[in-house]
Structures are given as C-alpha cells and as structure tokens.
PDB file of C-alpha atoms in Angstrom:
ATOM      1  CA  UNK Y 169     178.121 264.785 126.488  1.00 79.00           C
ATOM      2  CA  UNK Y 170     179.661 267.204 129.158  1.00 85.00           C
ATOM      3  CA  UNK Y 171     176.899 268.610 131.764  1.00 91.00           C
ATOM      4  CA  UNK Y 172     176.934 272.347 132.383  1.00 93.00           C
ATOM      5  CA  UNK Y 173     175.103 273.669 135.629  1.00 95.00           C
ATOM      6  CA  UNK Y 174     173.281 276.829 135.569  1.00 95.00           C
ATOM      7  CA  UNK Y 175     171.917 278.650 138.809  1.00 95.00           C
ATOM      8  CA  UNK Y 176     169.793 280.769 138.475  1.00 94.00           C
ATOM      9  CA  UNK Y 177     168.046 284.163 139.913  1.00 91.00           C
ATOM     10  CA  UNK Y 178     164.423 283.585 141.339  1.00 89.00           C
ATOM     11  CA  UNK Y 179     163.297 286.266 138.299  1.00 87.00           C
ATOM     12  CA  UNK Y 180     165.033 284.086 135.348  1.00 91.00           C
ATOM     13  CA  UNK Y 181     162.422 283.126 132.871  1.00 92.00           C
ATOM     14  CA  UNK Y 182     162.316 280.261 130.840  1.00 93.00           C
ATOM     15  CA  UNK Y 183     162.690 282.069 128.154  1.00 93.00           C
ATOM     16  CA  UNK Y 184     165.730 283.535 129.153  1.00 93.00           C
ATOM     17  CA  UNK Y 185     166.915 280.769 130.427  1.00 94.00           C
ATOM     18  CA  UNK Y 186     166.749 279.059 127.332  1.00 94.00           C
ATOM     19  CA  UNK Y 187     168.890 281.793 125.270  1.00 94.00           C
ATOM     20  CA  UNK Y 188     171.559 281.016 128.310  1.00 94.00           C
ATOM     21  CA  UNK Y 189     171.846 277.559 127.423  1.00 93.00           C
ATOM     22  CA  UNK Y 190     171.755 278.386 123.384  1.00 92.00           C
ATOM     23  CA  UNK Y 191     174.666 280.376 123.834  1.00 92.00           C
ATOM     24  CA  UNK Y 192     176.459 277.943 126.031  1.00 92.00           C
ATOM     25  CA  UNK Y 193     175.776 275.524 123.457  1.00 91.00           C
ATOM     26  CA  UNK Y 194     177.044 278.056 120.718  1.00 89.00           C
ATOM     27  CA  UNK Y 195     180.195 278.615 123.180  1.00 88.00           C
ATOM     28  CA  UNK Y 196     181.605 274.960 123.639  1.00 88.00           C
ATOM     29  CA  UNK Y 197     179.200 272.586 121.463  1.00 88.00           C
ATOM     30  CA  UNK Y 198     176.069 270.116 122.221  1.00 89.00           C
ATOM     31  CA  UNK Y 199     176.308 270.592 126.527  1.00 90.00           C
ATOM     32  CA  UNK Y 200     173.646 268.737 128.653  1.00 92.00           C
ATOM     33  CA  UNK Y 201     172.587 272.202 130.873  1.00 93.00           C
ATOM     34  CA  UNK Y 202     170.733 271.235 134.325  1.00 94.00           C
ATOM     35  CA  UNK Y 203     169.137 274.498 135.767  1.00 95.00           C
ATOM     36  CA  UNK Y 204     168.721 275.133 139.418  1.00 95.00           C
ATOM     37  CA  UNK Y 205     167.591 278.371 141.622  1.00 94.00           C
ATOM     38  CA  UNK Y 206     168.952 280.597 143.612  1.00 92.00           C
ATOM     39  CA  UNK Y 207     167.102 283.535 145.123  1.00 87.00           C
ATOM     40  CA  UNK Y 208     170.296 284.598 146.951  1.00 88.00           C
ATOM     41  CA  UNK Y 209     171.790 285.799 143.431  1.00 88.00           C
ATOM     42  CA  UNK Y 210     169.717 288.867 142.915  1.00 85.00           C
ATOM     43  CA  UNK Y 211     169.400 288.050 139.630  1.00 88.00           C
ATOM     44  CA  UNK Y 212     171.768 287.044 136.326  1.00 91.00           C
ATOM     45  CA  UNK Y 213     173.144 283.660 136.762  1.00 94.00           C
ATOM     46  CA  UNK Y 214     176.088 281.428 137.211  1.00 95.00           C
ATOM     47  CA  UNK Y 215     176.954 278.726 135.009  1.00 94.00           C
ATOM     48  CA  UNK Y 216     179.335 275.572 136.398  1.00 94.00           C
ATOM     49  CA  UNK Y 217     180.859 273.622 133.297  1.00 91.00           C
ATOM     50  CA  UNK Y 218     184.042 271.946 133.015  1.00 89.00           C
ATOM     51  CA  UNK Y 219     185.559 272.812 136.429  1.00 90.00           C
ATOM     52  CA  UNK Y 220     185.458 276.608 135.933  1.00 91.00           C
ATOM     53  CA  UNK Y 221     183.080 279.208 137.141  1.00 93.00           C
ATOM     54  CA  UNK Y 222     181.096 281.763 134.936  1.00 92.00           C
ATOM     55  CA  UNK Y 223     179.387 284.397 137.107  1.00 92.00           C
ATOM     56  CA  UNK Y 224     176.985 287.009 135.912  1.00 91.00           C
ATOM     57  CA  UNK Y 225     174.883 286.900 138.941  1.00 91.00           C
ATOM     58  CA  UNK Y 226     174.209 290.819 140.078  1.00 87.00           C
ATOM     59  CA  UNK Y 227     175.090 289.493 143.831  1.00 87.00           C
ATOM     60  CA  UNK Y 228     178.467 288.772 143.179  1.00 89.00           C
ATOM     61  CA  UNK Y 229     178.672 292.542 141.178  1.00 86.00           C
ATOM     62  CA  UNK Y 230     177.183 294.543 143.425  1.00 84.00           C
ATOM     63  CA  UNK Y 231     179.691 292.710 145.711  1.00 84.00           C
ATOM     64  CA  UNK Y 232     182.507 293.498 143.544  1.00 86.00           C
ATOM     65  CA  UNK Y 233     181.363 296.863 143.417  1.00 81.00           C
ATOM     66  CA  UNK Y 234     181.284 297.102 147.345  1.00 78.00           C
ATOM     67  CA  UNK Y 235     184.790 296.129 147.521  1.00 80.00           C
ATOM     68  CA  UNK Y 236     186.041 298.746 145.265  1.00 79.00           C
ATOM     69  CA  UNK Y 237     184.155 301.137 147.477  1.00 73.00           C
ATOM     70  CA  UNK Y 238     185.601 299.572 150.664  1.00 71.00           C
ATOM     71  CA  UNK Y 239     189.086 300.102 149.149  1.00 72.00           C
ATOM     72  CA  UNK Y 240     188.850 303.393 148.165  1.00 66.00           C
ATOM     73  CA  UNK Y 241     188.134 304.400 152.401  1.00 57.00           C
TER      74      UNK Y 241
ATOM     75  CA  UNK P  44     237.895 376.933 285.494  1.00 49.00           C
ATOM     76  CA  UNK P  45     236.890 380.099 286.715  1.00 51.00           C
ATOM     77  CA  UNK P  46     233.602 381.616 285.627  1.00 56.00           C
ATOM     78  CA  UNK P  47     232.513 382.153 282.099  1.00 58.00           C
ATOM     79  CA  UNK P  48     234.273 385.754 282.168  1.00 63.00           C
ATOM     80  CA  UNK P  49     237.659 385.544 280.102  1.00 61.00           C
ATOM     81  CA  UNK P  50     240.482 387.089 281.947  1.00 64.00           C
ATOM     82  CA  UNK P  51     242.206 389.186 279.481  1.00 61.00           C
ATOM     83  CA  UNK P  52     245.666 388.720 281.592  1.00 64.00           C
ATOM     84  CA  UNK P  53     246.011 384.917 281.275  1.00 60.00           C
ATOM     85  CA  UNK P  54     244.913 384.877 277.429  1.00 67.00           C
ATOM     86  CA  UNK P  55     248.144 384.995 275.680  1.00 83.00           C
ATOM     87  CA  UNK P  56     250.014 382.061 277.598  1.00 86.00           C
ATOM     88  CA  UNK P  57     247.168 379.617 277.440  1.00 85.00           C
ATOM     89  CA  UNK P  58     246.900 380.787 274.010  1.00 88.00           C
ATOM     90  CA  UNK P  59     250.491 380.496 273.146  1.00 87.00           C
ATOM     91  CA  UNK P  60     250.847 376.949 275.255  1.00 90.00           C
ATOM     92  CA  UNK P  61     247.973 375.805 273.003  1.00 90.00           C
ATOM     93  CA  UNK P  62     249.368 377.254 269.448  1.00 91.00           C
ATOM     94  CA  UNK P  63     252.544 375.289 270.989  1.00 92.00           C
ATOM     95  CA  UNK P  64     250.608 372.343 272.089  1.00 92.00           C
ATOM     96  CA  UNK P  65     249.643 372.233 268.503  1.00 92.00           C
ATOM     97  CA  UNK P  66     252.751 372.805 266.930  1.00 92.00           C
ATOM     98  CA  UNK P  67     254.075 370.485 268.553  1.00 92.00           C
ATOM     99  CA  UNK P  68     251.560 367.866 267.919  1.00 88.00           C
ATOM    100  CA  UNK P  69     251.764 368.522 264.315  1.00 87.00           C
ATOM    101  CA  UNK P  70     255.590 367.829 264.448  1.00 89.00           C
ATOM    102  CA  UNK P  71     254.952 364.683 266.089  1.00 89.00           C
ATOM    103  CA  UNK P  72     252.412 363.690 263.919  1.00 83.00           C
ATOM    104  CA  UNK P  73     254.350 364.577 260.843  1.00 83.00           C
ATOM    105  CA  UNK P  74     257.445 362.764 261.734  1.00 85.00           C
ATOM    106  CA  UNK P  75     255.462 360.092 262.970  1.00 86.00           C
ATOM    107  CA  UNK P  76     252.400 359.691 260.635  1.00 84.00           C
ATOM    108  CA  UNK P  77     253.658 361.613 257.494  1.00 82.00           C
ATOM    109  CA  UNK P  78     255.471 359.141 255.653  1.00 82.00           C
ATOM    110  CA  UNK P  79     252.996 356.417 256.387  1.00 84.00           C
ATOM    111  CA  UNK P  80     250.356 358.624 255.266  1.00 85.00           C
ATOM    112  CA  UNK P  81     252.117 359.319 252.347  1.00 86.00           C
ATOM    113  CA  UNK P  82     252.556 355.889 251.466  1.00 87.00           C
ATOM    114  CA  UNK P  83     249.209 355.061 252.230  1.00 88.00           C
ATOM    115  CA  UNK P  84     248.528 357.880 249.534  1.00 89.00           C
ATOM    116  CA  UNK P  85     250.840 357.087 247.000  1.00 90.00           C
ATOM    117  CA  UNK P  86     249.696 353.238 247.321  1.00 89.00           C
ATOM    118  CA  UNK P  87     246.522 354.532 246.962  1.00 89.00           C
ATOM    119  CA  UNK P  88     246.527 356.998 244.033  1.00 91.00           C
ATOM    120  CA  UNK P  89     248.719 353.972 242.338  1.00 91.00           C
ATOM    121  CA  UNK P  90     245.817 351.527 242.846  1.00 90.00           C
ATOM    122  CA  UNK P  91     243.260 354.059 241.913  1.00 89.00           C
ATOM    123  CA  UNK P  92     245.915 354.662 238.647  1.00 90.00           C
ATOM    124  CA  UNK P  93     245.729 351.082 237.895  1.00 90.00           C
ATOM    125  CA  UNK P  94     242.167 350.443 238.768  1.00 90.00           C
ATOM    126  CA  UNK P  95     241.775 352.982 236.522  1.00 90.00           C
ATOM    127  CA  UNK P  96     243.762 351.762 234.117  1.00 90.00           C
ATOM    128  CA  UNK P  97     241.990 348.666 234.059  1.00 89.00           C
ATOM    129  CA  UNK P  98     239.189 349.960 233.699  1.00 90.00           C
ATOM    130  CA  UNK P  99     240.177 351.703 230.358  1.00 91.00           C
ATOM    131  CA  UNK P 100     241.561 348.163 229.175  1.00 90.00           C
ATOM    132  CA  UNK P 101     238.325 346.542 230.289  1.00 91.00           C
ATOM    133  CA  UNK P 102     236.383 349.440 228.296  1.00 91.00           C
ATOM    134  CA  UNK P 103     238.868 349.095 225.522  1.00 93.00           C
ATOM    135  CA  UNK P 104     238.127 345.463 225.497  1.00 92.00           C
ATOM    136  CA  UNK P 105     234.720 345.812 225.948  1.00 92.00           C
ATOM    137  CA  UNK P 106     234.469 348.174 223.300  1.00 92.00           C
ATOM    138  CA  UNK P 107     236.787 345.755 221.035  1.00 93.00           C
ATOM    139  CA  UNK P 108     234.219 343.213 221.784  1.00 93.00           C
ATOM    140  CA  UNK P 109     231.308 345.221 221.032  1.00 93.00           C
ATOM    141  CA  UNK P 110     233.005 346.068 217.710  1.00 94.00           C
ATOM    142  CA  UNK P 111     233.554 342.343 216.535  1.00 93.00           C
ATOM    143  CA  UNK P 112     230.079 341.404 217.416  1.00 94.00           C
ATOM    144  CA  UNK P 113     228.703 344.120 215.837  1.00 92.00           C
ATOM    145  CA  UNK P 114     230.711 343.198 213.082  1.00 91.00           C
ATOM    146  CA  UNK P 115     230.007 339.270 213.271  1.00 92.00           C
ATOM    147  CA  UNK P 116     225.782 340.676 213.690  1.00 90.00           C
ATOM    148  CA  UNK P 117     226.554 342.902 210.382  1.00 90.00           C
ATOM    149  CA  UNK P 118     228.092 339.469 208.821  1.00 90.00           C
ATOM    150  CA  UNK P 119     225.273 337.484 210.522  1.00 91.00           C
ATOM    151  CA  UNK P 120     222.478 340.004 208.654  1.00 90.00           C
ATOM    152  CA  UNK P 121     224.526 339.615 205.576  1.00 91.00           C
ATOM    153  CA  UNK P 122     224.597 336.087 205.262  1.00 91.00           C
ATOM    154  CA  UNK P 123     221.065 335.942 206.010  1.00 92.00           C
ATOM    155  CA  UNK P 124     220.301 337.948 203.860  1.00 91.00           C
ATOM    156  CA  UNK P 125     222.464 336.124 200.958  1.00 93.00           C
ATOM    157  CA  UNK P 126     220.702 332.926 202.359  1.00 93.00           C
ATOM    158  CA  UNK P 127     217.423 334.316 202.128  1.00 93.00           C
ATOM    159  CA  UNK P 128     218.438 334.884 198.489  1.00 94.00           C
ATOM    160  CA  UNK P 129     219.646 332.146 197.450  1.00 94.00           C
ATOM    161  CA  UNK P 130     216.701 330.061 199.096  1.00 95.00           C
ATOM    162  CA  UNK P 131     214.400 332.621 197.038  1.00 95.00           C
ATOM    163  CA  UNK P 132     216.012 331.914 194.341  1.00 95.00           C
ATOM    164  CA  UNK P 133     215.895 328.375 194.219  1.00 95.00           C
ATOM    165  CA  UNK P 134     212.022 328.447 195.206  1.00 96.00           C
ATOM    166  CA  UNK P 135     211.836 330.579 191.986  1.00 95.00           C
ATOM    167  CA  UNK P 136     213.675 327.979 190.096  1.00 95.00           C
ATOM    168  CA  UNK P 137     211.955 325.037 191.532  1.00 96.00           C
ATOM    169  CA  UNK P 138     208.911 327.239 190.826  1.00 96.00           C
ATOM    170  CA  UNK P 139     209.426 327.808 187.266  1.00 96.00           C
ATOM    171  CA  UNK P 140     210.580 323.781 186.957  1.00 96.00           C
ATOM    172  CA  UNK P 141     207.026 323.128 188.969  1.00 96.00           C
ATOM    173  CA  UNK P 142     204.832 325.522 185.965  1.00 95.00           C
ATOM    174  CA  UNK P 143     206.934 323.812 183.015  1.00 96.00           C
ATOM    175  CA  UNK P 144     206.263 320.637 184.158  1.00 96.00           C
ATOM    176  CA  UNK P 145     202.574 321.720 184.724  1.00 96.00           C
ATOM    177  CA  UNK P 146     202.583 322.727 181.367  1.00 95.00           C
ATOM    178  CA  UNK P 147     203.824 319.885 179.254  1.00 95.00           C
ATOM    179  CA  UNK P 148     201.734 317.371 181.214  1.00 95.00           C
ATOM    180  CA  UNK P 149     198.977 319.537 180.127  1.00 95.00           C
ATOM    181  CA  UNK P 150     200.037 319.616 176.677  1.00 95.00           C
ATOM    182  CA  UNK P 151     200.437 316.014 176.842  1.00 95.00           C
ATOM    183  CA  UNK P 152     197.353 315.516 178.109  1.00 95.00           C
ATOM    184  CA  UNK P 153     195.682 318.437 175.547  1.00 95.00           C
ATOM    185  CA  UNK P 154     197.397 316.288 172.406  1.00 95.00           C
ATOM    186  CA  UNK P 155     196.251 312.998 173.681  1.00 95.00           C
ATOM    187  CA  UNK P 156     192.904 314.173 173.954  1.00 95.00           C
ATOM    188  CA  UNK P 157     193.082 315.704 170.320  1.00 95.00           C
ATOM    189  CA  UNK P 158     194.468 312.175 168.795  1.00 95.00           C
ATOM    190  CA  UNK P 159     191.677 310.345 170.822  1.00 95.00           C
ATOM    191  CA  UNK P 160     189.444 312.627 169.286  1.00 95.00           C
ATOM    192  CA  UNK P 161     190.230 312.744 165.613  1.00 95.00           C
ATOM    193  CA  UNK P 162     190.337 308.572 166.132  1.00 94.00           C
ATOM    194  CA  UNK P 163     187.150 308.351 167.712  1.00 94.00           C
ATOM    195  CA  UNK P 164     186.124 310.959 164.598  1.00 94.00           C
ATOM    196  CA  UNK P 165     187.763 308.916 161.893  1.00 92.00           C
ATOM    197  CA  UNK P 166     185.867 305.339 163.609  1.00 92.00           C
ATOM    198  CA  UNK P 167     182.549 306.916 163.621  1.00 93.00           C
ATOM    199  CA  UNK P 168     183.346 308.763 159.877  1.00 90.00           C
ATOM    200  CA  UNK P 169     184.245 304.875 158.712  1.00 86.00           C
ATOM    201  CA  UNK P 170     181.348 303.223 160.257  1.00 88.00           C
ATOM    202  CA  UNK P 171     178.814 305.519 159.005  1.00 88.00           C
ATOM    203  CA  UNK P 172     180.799 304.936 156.112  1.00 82.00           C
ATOM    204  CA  UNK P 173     180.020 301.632 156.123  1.00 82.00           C
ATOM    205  CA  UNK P 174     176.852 301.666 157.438  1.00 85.00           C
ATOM    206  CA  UNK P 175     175.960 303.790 154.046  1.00 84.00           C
ATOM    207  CA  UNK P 176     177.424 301.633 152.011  1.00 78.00           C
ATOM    208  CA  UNK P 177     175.545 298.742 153.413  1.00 80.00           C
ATOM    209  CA  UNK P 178     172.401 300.359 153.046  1.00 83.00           C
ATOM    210  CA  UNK P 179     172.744 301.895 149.682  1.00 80.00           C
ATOM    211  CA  UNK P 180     173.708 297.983 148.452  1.00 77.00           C
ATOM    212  CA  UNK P 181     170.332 297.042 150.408  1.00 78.00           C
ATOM    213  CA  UNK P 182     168.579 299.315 148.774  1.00 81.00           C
ATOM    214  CA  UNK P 183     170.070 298.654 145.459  1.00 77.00           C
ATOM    215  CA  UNK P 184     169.890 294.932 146.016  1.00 74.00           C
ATOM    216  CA  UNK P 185     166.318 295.191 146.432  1.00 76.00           C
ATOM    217  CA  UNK P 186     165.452 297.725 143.580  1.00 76.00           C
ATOM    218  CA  UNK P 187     167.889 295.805 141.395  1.00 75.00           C
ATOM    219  CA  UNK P 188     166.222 292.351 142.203  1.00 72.00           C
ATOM    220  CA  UNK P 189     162.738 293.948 141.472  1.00 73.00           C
ATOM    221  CA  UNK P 190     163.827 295.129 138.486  1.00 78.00           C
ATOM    222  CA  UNK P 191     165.810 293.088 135.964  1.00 83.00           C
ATOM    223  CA  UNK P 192     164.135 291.923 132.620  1.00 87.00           C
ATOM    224  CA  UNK P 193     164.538 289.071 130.806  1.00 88.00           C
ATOM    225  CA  UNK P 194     166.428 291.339 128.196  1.00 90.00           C
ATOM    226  CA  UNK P 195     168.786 291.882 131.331  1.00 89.00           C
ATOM    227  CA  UNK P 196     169.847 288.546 131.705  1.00 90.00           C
ATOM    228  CA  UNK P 197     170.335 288.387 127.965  1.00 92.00           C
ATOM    229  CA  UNK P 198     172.266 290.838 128.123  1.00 90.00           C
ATOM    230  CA  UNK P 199     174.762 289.291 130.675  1.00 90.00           C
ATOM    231  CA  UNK P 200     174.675 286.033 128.627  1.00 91.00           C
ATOM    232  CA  UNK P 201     175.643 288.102 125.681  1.00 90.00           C
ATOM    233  CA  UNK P 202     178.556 289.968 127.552  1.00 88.00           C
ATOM    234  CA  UNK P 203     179.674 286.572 129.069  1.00 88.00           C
ATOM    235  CA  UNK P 204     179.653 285.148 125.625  1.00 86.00           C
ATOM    236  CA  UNK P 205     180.875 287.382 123.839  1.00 84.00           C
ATOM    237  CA  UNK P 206     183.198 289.245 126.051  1.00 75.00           C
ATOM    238  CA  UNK P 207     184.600 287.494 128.534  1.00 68.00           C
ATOM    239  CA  UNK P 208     185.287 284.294 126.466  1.00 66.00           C
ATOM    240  CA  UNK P 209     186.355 286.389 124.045  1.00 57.00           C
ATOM    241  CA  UNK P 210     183.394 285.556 121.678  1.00 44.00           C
ATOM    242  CA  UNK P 211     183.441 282.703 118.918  1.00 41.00           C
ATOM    243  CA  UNK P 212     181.750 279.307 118.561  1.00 39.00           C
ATOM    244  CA  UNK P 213     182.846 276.340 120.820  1.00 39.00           C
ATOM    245  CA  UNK P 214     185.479 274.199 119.292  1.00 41.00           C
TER     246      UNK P 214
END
C-alpha cells in the first residue's frame, strides 16, 4: 500500500485530520497516511504522496499572496 | 693854447683845417676801410640771412616733427584706445563664458541633487513599502493562525480535492 505524508498545522484536529486522510483515500484508493506537525505552517496542511507535493498550508498562501504584492511595486 | 677866451680871428682856419682834417680822414678811411667794411657787412647780413634761414628750416623741421608726433600720440591714443576695447571686450566674453559655465555646473549640480532625491524618495517609499507588507503578513499570520476552524481545514481539503485534482475518486 503506497504511504502518503501529511504535515500538519499545530491547530489541526483529529477530527479534521481524519476527513484529510478520507478524502485522500477517496482521491487515489486505500493510502497508508502518517501525520506529522508543523507549527511553522500557520495552519491547513501539506500532504507528500507519490513524489508530488499538495500544499494547502496558509504559510505558503499568505506567501503567495506576498509575492503578488511584491510584484505589483 | 692860449687862455680859455676864443679868439674870434683864428676861428675859421682852425675850423676849416679841422672840417679838412676830417674830410680828409673820411676819404682815407673810405678808400681804405670801405670796401672791407662792406664786405664785412655783406658777409655778415649773408650769415645772418642764412642763420636765419636755418633757423626757419630748423623751425620748419621742428614743427614737421612736432606734427608727426602729435600725429603718432593721436595714433598712440587711438590704438589704446582700440586695445582697451578689444581687451574689454574679451573680459566681457570670457565673463559671460565664466557665468555660463557657472550656471550649468549649477544646474548640474541642481539635477543631480533632484535625481538623488527622488531615489532616496523612491528607497524609503519601497522600504516602508515593504516594511508594511511585512507587518500586515505578521499581523495576519498571527490573527490567521489564531483563527482557523476545523471547518477551515475542511474546507482546503475539499478545494484540494475537488479542485485542484480536478475532483473524482482515485483510480
């Protein structure tokens, strides 16, 4: 069974983190999700499966949205 | 000679022996001292003619002379007067070339200042720009972090899902 990563914000609840892995699960079949925590994410999450990337975390956003800003100077 | 008394009778023959006497000495002097007297006087009056003469030439000369300088002074005052000119005039121009100078270095100097300026302005514009930016994301960071819900990070799960991955179960 493939293994799926999932970092998470420090205000994740199990709860939520749950529905996460449910839709994972939904998204590319029966996935063996390990969760870790990272306070520096703000909050959302990241999920590492199969080599790629998914990133919901608000750090990397309000990053994003930063940059826009930045480039519009 | 007999006493101070004139005697009437002998009068007229000492008288005529002396008007003789005298006539005669004029004749002898005449013959005698006339012509070299003459000479004498005609050598003379020609020497006084050509002293005098010279004299007009030398006032002639001197009066040519007088003439040219006062000419050459008039040309002297002239020229000095066209130098005098012409070295005014080129202080005017090296003047004026002086004051243009003056001013474009100044200009130079006022545009410099200007660009320095609106740099320095356009710096300090971006960093407090910046430093905004970096404090409204602090701010927001920190009221953000606070702040999101469990429904939240649903939500991004959903969008993720169903968005990004274009939705759909796994195969």
């Amino acid at each position: 069974m493939k293994k799926a990563k999932i970092l998470c914000a420090a205000n994740v609840s199990d709860d939520a983190y749950a529905y996460i892995c449910e839709r994972i699960a939904g998204r590319f079949g029966a996935v063996n999700c390990e969760r870790e925590t990272d306070e520096s994410l703000l909050g959302g999450f990241i999920v590492l499966y199969d080599g790629k990337i998914y990133d919901m975390s608000l750090r990397t956003q309000l990053q994003a949205m930063r940059g826009s800003l930045d480039s519009k100077e | 000679m007999e006493s101070l008394g004139l005697d009437l009778s002998k009068i007229p023959i000492d008288f005529l022996l002396n008007i003789l006497n005298i006539v005669l000495l004029f004749v002898i002097v005449r013959s005698l001292a006339y012509k070299p007297i003459r000479k004498f006087m005609d050598a003379r009056t020609a020497r006084v003619a050509a002293e005098a003469a010279k004299a007009e030439e030398k006032a002639a000369e001197a009066q040519k002379v007088k003439a040219e300088y006062e000419e050459k002074l008039q040309n002297c005052e002239a020229e000095t007067q066209a130098h005098r000119q012409a070295a005014r005039r080129e202080a005017e121009a090296e003047a004026d070339a002086i004051r243009a100078e003056a001013h474009a270095e100044a200009q130079s100097i006022l545009d410099d200042a200007r660009a320095r300026a609106k740099q320095e302005h356009d710096e300090t514009l971006g960093t407090m720009q910046r430093d905004v930016v970096d404090l409204a994301f602090g701010i927001s960071e920190k009221l953000l972090g606070h702040s999101i819900t469990d429904a939240d990070t649903k939500k991004m799960a959903d969008r993720l899902f169903d968005e990004s991955l274009s939705g759909g179960k796994a195969s």
